[in-house]
Structure formats: C-alpha cells, structure tokens
C-alpha atoms as a printed R data frame, in Angstrom:
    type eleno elety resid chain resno       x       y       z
1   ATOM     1    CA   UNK     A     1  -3.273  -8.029  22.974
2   ATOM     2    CA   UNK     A     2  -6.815  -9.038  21.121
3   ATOM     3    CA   UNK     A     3  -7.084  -9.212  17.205
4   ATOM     4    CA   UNK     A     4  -8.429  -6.287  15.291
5   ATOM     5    CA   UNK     A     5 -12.495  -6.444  14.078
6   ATOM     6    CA   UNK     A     6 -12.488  -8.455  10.796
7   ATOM     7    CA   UNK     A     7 -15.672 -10.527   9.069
8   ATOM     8    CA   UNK     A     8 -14.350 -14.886   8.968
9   ATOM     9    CA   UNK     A     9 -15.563 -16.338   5.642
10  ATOM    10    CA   UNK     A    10 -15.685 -19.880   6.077
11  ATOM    11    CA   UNK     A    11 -15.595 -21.834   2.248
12  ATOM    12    CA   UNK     A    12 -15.971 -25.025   1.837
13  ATOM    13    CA   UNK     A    13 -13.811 -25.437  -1.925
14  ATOM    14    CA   UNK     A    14 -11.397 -23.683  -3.724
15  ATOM    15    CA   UNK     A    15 -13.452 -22.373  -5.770
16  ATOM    16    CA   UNK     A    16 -15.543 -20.585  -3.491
17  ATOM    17    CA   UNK     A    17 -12.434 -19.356  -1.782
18  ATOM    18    CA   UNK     A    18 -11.584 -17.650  -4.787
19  ATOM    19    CA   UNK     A    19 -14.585 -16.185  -5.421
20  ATOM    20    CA   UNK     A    20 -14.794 -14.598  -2.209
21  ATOM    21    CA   UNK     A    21 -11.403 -13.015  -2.727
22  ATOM    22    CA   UNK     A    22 -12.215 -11.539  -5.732
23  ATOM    23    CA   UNK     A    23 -15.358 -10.122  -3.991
24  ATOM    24    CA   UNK     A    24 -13.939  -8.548  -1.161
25  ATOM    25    CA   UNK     A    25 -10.564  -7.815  -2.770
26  ATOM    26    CA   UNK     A    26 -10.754  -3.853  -2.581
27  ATOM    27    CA   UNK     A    27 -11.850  -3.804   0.876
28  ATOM    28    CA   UNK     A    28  -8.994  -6.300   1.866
29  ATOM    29    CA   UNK     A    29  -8.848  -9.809   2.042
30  ATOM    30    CA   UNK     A    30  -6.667 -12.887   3.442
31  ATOM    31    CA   UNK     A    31  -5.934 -16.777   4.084
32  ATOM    32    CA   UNK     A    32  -6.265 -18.294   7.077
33  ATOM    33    CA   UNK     A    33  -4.514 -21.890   7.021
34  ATOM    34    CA   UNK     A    34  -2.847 -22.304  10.441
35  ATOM    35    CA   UNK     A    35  -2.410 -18.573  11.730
36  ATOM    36    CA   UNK     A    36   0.425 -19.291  13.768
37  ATOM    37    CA   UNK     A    37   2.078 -16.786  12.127
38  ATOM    38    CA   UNK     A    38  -0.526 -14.737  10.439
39  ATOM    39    CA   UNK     A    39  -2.694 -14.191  13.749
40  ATOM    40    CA   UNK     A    40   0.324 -12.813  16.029
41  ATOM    41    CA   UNK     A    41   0.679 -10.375  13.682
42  ATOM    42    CA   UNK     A    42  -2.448  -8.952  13.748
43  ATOM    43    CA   UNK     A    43  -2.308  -8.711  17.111
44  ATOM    44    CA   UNK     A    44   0.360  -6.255  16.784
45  ATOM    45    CA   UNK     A    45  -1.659  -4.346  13.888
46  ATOM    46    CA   UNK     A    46   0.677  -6.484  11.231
47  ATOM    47    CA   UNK     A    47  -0.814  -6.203   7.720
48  ATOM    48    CA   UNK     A    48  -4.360  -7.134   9.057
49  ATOM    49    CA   UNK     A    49  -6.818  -6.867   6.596
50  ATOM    50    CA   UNK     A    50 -11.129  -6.859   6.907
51  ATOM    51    CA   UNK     A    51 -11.978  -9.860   5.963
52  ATOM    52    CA   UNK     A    52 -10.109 -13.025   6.811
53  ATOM    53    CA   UNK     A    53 -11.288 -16.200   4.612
54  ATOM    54    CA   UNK     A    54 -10.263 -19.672   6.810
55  ATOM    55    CA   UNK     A    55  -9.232 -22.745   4.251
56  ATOM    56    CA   UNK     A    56  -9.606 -25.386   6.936
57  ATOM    57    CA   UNK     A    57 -12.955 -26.188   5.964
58  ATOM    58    CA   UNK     A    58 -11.672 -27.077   2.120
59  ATOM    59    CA   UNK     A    59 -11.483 -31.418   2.357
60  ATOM    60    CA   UNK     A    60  -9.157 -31.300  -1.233
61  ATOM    61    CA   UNK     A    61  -5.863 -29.109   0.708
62  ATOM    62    CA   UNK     A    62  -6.025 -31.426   3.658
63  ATOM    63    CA   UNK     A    63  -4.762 -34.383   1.260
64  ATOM    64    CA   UNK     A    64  -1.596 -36.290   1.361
65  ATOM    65    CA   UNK     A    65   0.130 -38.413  -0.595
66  ATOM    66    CA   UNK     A    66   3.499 -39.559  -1.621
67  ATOM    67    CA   UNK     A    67   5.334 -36.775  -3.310
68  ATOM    68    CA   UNK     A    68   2.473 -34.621  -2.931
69  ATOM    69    CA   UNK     A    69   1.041 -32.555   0.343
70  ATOM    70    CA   UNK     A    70  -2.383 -30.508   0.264
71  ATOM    71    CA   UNK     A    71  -1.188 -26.753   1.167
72  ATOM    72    CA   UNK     A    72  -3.470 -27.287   4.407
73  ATOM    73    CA   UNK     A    73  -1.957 -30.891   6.019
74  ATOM    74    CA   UNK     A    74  -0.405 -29.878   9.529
75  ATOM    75    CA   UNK     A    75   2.825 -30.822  10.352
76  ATOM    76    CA   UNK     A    76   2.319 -32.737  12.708
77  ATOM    77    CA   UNK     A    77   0.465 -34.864  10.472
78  ATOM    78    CA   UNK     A    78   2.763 -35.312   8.116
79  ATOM    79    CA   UNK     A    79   5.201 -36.843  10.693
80  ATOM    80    CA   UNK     A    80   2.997 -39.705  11.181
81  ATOM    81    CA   UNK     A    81   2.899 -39.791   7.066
82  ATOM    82    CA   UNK     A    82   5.616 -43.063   6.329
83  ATOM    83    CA   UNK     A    83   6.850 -42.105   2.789
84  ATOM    84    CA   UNK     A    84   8.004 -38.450   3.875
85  ATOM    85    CA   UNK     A    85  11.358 -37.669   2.957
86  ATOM    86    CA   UNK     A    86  13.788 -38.102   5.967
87  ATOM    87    CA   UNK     A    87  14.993 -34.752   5.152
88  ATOM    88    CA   UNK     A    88  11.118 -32.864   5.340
89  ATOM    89    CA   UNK     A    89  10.952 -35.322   8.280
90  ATOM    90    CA   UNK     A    90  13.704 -33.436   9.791
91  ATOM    91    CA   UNK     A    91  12.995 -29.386   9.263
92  ATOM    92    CA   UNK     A    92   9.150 -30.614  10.132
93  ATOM    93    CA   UNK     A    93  10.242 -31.674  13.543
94  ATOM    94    CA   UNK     A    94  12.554 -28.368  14.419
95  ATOM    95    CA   UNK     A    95   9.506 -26.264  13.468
96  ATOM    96    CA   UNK     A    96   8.570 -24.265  16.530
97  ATOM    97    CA   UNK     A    97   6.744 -26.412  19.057
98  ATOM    98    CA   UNK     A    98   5.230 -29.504  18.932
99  ATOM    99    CA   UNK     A    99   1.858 -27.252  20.079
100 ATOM   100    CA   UNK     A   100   2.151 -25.695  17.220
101 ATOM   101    CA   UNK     A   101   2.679 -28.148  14.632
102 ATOM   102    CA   UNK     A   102  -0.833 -29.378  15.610
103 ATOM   103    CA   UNK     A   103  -1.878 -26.535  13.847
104 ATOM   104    CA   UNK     A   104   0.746 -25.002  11.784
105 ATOM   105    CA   UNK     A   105   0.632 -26.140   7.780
106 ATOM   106    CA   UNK     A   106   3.295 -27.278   4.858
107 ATOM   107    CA   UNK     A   107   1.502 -24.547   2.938
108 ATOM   108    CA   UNK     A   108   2.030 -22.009   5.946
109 ATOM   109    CA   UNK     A   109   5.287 -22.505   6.483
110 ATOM   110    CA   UNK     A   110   5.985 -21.683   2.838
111 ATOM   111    CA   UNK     A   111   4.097 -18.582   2.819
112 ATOM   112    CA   UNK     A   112   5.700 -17.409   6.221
113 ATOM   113    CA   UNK     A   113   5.747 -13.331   6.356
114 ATOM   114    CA   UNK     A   114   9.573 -12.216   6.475
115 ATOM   115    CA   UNK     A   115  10.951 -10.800  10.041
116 ATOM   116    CA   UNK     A   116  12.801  -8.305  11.726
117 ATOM   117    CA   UNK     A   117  13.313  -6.702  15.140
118 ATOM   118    CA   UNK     A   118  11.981  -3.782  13.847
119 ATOM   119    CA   UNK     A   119   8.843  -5.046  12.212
120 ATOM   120    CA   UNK     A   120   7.577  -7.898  15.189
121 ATOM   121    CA   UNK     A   121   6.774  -5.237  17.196
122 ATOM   122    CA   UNK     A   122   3.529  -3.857  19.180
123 ATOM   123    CA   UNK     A   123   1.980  -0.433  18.328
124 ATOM   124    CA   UNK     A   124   3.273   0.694  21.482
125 ATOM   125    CA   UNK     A   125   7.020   0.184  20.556
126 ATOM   126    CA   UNK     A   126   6.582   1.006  17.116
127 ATOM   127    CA   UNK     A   127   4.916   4.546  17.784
128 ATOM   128    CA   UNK     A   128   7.659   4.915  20.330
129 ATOM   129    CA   UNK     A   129  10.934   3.536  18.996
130 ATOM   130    CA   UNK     A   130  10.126   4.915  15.203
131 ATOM   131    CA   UNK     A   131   8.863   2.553  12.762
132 ATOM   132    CA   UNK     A   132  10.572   0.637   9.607
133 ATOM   133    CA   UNK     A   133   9.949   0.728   5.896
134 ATOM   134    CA   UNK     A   134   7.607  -2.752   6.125
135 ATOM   135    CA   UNK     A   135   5.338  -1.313   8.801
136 ATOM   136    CA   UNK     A   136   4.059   2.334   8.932
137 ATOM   137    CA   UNK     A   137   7.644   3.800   8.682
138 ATOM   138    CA   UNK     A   138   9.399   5.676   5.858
139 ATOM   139    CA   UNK     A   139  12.812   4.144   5.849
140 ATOM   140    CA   UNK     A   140  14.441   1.240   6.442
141 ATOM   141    CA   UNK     A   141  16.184   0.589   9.816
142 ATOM   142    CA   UNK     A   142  18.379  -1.812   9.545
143 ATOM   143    CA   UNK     A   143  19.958  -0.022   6.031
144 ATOM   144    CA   UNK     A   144  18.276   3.122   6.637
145 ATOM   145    CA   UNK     A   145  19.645   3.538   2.733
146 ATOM   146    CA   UNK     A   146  18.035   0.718   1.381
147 ATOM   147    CA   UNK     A   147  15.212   1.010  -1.524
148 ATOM   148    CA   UNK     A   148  14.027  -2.562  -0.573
149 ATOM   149    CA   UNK     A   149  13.321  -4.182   2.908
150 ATOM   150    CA   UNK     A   150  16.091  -6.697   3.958
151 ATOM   151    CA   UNK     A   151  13.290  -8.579   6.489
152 ATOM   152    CA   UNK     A   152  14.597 -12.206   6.754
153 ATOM   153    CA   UNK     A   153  12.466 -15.094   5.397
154 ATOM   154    CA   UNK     A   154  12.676 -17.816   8.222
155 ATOM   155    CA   UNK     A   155  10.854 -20.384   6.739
156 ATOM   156    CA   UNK     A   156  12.404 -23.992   7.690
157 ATOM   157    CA   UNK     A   157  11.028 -26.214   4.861
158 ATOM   158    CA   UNK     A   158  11.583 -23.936   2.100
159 ATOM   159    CA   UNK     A   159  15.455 -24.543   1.636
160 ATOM   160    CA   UNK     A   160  14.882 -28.237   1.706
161 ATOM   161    CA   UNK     A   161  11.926 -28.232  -0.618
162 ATOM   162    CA   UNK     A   162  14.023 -25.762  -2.949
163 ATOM   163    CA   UNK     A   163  16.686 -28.414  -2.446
164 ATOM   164    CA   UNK     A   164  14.162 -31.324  -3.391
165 ATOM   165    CA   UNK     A   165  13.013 -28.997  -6.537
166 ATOM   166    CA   UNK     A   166   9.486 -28.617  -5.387
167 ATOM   167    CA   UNK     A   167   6.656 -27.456  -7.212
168 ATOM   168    CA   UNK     A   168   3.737 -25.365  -5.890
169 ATOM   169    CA   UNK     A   169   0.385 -25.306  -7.699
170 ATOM   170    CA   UNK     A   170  -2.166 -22.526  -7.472
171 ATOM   171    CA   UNK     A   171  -6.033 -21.454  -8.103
172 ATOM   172    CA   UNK     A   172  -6.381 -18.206  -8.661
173 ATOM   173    CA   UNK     A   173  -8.540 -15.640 -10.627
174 ATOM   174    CA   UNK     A   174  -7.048 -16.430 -13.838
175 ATOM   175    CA   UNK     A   175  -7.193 -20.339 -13.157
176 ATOM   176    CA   UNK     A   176  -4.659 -22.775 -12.355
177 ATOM   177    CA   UNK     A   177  -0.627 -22.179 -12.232
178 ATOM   178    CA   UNK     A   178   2.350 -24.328 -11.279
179 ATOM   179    CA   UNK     A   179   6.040 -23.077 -10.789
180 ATOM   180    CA   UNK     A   180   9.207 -24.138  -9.305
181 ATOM   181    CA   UNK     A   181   9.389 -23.460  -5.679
182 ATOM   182    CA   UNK     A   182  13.082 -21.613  -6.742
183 ATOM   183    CA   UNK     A   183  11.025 -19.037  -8.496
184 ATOM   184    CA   UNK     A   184   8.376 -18.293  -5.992
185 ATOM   185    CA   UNK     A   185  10.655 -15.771  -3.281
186 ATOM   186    CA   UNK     A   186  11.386 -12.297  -4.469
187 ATOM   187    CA   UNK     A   187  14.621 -10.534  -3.191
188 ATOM   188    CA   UNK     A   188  12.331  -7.915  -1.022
189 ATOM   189    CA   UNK     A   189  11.190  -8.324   2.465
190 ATOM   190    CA   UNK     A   190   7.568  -6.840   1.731
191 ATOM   191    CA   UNK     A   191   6.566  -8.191  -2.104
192 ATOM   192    CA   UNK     A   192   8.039 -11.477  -0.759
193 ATOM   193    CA   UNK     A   193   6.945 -13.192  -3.454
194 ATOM   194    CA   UNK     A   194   5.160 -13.859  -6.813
195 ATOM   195    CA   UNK     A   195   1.833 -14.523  -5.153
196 ATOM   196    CA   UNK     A   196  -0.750 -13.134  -7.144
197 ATOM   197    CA   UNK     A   197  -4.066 -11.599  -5.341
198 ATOM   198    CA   UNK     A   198  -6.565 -13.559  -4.688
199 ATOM   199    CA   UNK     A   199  -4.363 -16.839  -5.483
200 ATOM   200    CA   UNK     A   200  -4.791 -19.608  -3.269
201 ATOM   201    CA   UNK     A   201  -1.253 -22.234  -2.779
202 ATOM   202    CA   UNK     A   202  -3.526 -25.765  -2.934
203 ATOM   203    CA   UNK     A   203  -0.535 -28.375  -3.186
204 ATOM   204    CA   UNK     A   204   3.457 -29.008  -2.638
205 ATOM   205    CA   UNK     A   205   4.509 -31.445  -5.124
206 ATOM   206    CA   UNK     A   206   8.389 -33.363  -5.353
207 ATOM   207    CA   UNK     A   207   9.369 -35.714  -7.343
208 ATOM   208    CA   UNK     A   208   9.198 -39.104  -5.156
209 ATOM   209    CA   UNK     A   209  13.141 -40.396  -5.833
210 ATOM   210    CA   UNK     A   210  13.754 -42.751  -2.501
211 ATOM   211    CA   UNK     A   211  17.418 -42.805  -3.823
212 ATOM   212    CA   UNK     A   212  17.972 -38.896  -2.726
213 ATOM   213    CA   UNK     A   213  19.419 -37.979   0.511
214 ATOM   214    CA   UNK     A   214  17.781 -35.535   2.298
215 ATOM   215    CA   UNK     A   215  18.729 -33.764   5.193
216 ATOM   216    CA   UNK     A   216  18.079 -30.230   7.335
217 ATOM   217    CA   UNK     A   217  20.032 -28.432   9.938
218 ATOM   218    CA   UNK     A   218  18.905 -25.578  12.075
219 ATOM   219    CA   UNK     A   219  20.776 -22.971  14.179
220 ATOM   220    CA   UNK     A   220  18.458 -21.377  16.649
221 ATOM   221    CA   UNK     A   221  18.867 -20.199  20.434
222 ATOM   222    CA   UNK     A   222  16.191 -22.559  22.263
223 ATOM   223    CA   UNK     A   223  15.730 -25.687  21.138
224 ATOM   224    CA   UNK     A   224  12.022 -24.918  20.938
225 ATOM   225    CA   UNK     A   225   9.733 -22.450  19.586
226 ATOM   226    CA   UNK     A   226  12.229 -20.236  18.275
227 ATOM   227    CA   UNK     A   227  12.956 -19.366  14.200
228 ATOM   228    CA   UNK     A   228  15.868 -20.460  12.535
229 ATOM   229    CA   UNK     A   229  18.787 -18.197  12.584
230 ATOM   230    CA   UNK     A   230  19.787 -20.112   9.811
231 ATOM   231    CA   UNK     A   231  19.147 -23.377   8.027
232 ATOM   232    CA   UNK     A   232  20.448 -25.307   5.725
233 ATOM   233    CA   UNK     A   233  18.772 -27.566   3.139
234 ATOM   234    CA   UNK     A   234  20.241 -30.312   0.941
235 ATOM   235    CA   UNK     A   235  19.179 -33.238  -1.641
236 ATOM   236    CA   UNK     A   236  21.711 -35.702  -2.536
237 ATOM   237    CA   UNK     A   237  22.492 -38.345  -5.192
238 ATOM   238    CA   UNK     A   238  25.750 -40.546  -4.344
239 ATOM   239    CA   UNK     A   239  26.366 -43.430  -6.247
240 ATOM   240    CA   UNK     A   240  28.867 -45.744  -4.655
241 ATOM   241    CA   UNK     A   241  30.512 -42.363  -3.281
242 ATOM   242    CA   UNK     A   242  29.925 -40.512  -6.652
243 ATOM   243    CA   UNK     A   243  27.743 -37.402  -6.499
244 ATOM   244    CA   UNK     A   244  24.836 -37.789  -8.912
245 ATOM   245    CA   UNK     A   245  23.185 -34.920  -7.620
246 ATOM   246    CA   UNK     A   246  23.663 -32.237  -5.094
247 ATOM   247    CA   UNK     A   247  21.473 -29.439  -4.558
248 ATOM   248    CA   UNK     A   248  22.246 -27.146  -1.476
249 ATOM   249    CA   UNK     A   249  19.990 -24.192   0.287
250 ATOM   250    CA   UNK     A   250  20.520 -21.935   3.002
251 ATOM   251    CA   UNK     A   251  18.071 -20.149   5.055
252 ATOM   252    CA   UNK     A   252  17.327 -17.571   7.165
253 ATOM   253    CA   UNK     A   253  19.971 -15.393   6.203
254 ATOM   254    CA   UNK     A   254  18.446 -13.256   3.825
255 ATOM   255    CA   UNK     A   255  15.359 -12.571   2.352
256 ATOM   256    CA   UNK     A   256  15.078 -15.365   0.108
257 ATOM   257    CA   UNK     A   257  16.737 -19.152   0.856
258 ATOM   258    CA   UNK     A   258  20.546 -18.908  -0.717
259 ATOM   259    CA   UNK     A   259  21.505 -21.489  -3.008
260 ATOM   260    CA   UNK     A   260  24.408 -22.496  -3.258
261 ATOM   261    CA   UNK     A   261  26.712 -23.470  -5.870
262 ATOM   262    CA   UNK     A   262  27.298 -27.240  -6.625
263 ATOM   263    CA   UNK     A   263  27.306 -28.164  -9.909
264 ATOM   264    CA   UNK     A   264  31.033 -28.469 -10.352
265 ATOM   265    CA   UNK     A   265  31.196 -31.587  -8.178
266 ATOM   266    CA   UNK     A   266  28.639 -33.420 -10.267
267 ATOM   267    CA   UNK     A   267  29.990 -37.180 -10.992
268 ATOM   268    CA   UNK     A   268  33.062 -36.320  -8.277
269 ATOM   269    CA   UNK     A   269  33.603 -37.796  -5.380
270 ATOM   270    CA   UNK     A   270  32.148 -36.435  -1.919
271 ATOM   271    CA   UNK     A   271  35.790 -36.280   0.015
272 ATOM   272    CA   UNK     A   272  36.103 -34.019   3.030
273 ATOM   273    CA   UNK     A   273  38.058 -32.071   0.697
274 ATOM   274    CA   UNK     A   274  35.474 -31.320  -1.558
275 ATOM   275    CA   UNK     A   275  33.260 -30.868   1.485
276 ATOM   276    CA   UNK     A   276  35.529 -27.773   3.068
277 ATOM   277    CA   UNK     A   277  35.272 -26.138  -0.730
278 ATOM   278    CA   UNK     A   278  31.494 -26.532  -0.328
279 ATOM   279    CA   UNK     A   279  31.417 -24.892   2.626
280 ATOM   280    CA   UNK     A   280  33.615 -22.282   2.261
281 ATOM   281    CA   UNK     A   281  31.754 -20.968  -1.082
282 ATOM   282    CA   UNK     A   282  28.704 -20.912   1.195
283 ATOM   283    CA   UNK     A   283  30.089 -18.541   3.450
284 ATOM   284    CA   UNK     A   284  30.934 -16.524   1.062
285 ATOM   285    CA   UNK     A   285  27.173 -16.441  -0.656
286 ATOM   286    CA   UNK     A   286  25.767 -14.921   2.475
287 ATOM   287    CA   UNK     A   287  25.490 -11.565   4.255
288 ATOM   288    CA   UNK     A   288  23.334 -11.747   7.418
289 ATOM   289    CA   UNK     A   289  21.531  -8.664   8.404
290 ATOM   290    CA   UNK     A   290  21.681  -6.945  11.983
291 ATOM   291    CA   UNK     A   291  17.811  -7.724  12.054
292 ATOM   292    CA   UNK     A   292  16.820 -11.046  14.210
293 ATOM   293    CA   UNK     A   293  18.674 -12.475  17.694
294 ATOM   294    CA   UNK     A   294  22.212 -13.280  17.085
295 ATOM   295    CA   UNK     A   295  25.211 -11.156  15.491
296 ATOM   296    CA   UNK     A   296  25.406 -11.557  11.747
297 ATOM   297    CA   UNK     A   297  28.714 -12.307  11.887
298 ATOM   298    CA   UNK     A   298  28.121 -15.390  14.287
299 ATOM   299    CA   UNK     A   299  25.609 -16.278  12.050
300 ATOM   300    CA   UNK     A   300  27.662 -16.275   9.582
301 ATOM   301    CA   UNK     A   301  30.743 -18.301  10.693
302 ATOM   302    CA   UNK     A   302  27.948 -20.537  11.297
303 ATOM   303    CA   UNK     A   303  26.960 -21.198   7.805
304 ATOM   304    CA   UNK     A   304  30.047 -23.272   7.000
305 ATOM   305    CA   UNK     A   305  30.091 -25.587  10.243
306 ATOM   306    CA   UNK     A   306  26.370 -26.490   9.742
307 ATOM   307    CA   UNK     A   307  27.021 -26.827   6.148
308 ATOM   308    CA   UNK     A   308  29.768 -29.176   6.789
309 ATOM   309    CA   UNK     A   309  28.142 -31.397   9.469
310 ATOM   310    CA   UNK     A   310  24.996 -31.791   7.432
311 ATOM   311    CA   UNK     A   311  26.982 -33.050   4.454
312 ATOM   312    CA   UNK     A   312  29.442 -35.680   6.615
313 ATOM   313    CA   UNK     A   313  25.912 -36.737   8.075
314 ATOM   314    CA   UNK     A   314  24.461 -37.243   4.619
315 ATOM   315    CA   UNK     A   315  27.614 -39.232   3.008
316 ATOM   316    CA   UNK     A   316  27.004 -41.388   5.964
317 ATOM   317    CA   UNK     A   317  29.860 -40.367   8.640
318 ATOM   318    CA   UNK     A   318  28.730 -40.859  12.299
C-alpha cells in the first residue's frame, strides 16, 4: 500500500519547525522523527494529515549526553552511548528489530500512537469488518459501551523512563515547557496525551544516579519485531539489601503505563516475601483489554511472573 499525497517540510531548527506548524496548522500538520510507526499508518489512511514536517534535519535533537537524549537520537545509537542506564539499555534492545532501531527514535518511541486490532487495519478491512471509535467508526469495539477508546499504549521505554522519573522538555507556540514523564499519558486511547499542537518533544532528561538499578522485561510472541504485550519497568535503590527507592511500571496493558504501588517497602528489606506482595498487588492494578495478540487473561497472569523475575534479577539473584 503507498502513502497518501502530503507536502514534506524539511526545517533545519526548532524554531522553524514551529513556525511551520503554526502555519499550516488548520490545514493539518505533523512530525516526522523516525516514522516507523507514524508512516505504516498512513499507509492504512491512519490519522494522515497534509503536510508532514521531518525533524531529522534539526542538529540540536540529535544530541546526547549523560542523563539527557535529544528527542531525535536513534536507538541504535544510543546502544553504542557508554553511560546509558543498563535498564534503557535493556527495553532499547527488545525494541522491534535491529532494522529498525537504525531509524526508530527515544523521542518516537515515547510518542508511539496507541493500538488495537481494530484500529491497525487497511481501508479494505475497516470498510468491511465495521470500523472503531479511533478510526472512522462510531463506537467502540472492544467495549462497544465505552465513552473513551481503550487502544493500548505499547511503548517499551516509557515504563522504565516513568520508573527513572524522566522529564520531557518542549518548544511549542507558547515557548518552552518541561513536565514529568508520569504526567504526559492521558487515560484515552485517541487524546493520548497532553501534547499541545504544534509542540515539538526536543529532549528526555533523568537524573544521572549510577547507584539505581534499572531493569526492563518484555512479554511478546516473536522475539523480534513484535510490540510488547506487556512490559515492565523498574528503578531501584538497595542499600546493603535495604530498599532506598523502588519505583515500578507496567506496560502495555492499558492505555497508559500502570504504576504500581511501592512505597510501603521504602527502608525494608527486598525478601522474596516482600517480592510475592509486589507482585501480587500488580496483578491486581491491571485489566488487559481483548484488543492486541494474546488473551487478556494470559496477559495478565503474566504480569506477576515478569514482575517477579525482573525484581530477583535486580536484587542480584542468578
């Protein structure tokens, strides 16, 4: 299938990228970084828009340095990048295909459009089949009573930057913004999240603590190429066994990463009983949808074994 008609804008800063948006905003406008997942879409008549404006050509998002990642660096970049966090080391190298990490982006990743079988679709099966509530359709179809879509957000480095307490910084219209990654997802599969138009995501910021454990953990069905059917995303403190800081994310399993609640075990010890209890209040903080490959109750019963091996892997168990 070949891409709709649309008119590339090539800028060469920020702040002609902006300016461009704001120009061609009523017609239709958006980003290019990667388009690994942006140009598939298209294809299948996805949210394309007129007018397309590329980033690559914008020297200041391609940067990278420790604790901080231009929106535009690829991933597979960053794996040759020494100070990354073992953790961002790990959900980078589950990402897809190593083909496409040569062009995918941090930034692109973050910004991934939400999925469902009912959505990544051609026109053919969508005029065919009936289309959903995100697309051209009326309703929902995976809770035909739903006000909201329930689309699932598969993006693998979000629940380990949200783990890592990220920040993303914007240029938009009204200027320059930062917020906490944890704030940037909205609980609908459409609005997605707090993006404003015409903003552009220019950097991923941590802060750079070589103390913290990181770690990821994906469940898929190939070992390439294939979304997570779930992922989990954690930053830890331990101090001679003592948890200092835990912070615990789980993706892919709704429309917005899951966190998880830790902050009871703060200054306790990481035992494997304290690990079950961990585990078994993730379970219970998710409800898969009946919208991407796998039964939601596999996926489910999933969320506690993945939880638990990532955390005996982390406290140093072999």
């Amino acid at each position: 299938m070949i891409l709709p008609p649309f008119l590339l804008h090539r800028p060469t800063t920020v702040d002609e990228a902006v300016d461009l948006a704001a120009l061609h905003q009523e017609e239709g406008v958006s980003f290019l970084a990667g388009g690994t997942d942006l140009l598939p879409n298209w294809k299948n008549r996805l949210n394309n828009q007129p007018h397309l404006i590329s980033l690559q050509s914008i020297p200041s998002l391609h940067d990278v340095e420790s604790g901080k990642i231009g929106a535009l660096a690829t991933l597979h970049s960053l794996l040759g990048f020494s100070p990354l966090p073992q953790g961002l080391r790990e959900a980078i190298e589950v990402v897809a295909s190593p083909l496409i990490r040569t062009t995918a982006t941090i930034g692109g990743n973050l910004l991934l459009d939400t999925r469902c079988h009912f959505f990544n679709q051609s026109p053919f099966w969508r005029a065919t089949v009936g289309s959903c509530l995100k697309a051209e359709g009326p309703v929902c179809r995976v809770v035909p009573g739903a006000n909201s879509c329930v689309a699932t957000f598969s993006s693998d480095l979000a629940p380990l930057l949200m783990a890592m307490d990220a920040t993303l910084s914007f240029v938009g219209p009204q200027g320059e913004r930062s917020l906490p990654l944890r704030t940037f997802y909205q609980q609908d599969g459409i609005r997605r999240m707090v993006l404003k138009p015409g903003e552009i995501l220019t950097t991923i910021s941590w802060h750079d603590d070589p103390t913290l454990l990181t770690g990821y953990a994906k469940l898929r069905i190939r070992e390439a190429w294939d979304f997570p059917l779930l992922g989990v995303g954690c930053a830890m403190g331990l101090c001679e066994g003592y948890l200092s800081n835990l912070s615990l994310f789980l993706g892919a399993v709704d429309s917005i990463p899951i966190e998880v609640p830790t902050e009871s075990f703060l200054g306790e010890p990481l035992t494997d009983e304290a690990i079950e209890v961990i585990a078994k209040s993730a379970y219970a903080r998710v409800k898969p949808m009946k919208n991407v490959g796998l039964t939601p109750s596999y996926r489910k019963r999933m969320v506690p074994v993945f939880v638990r091996r990532l955390l005996m892997r982390l406290r140093g168990d072999h």
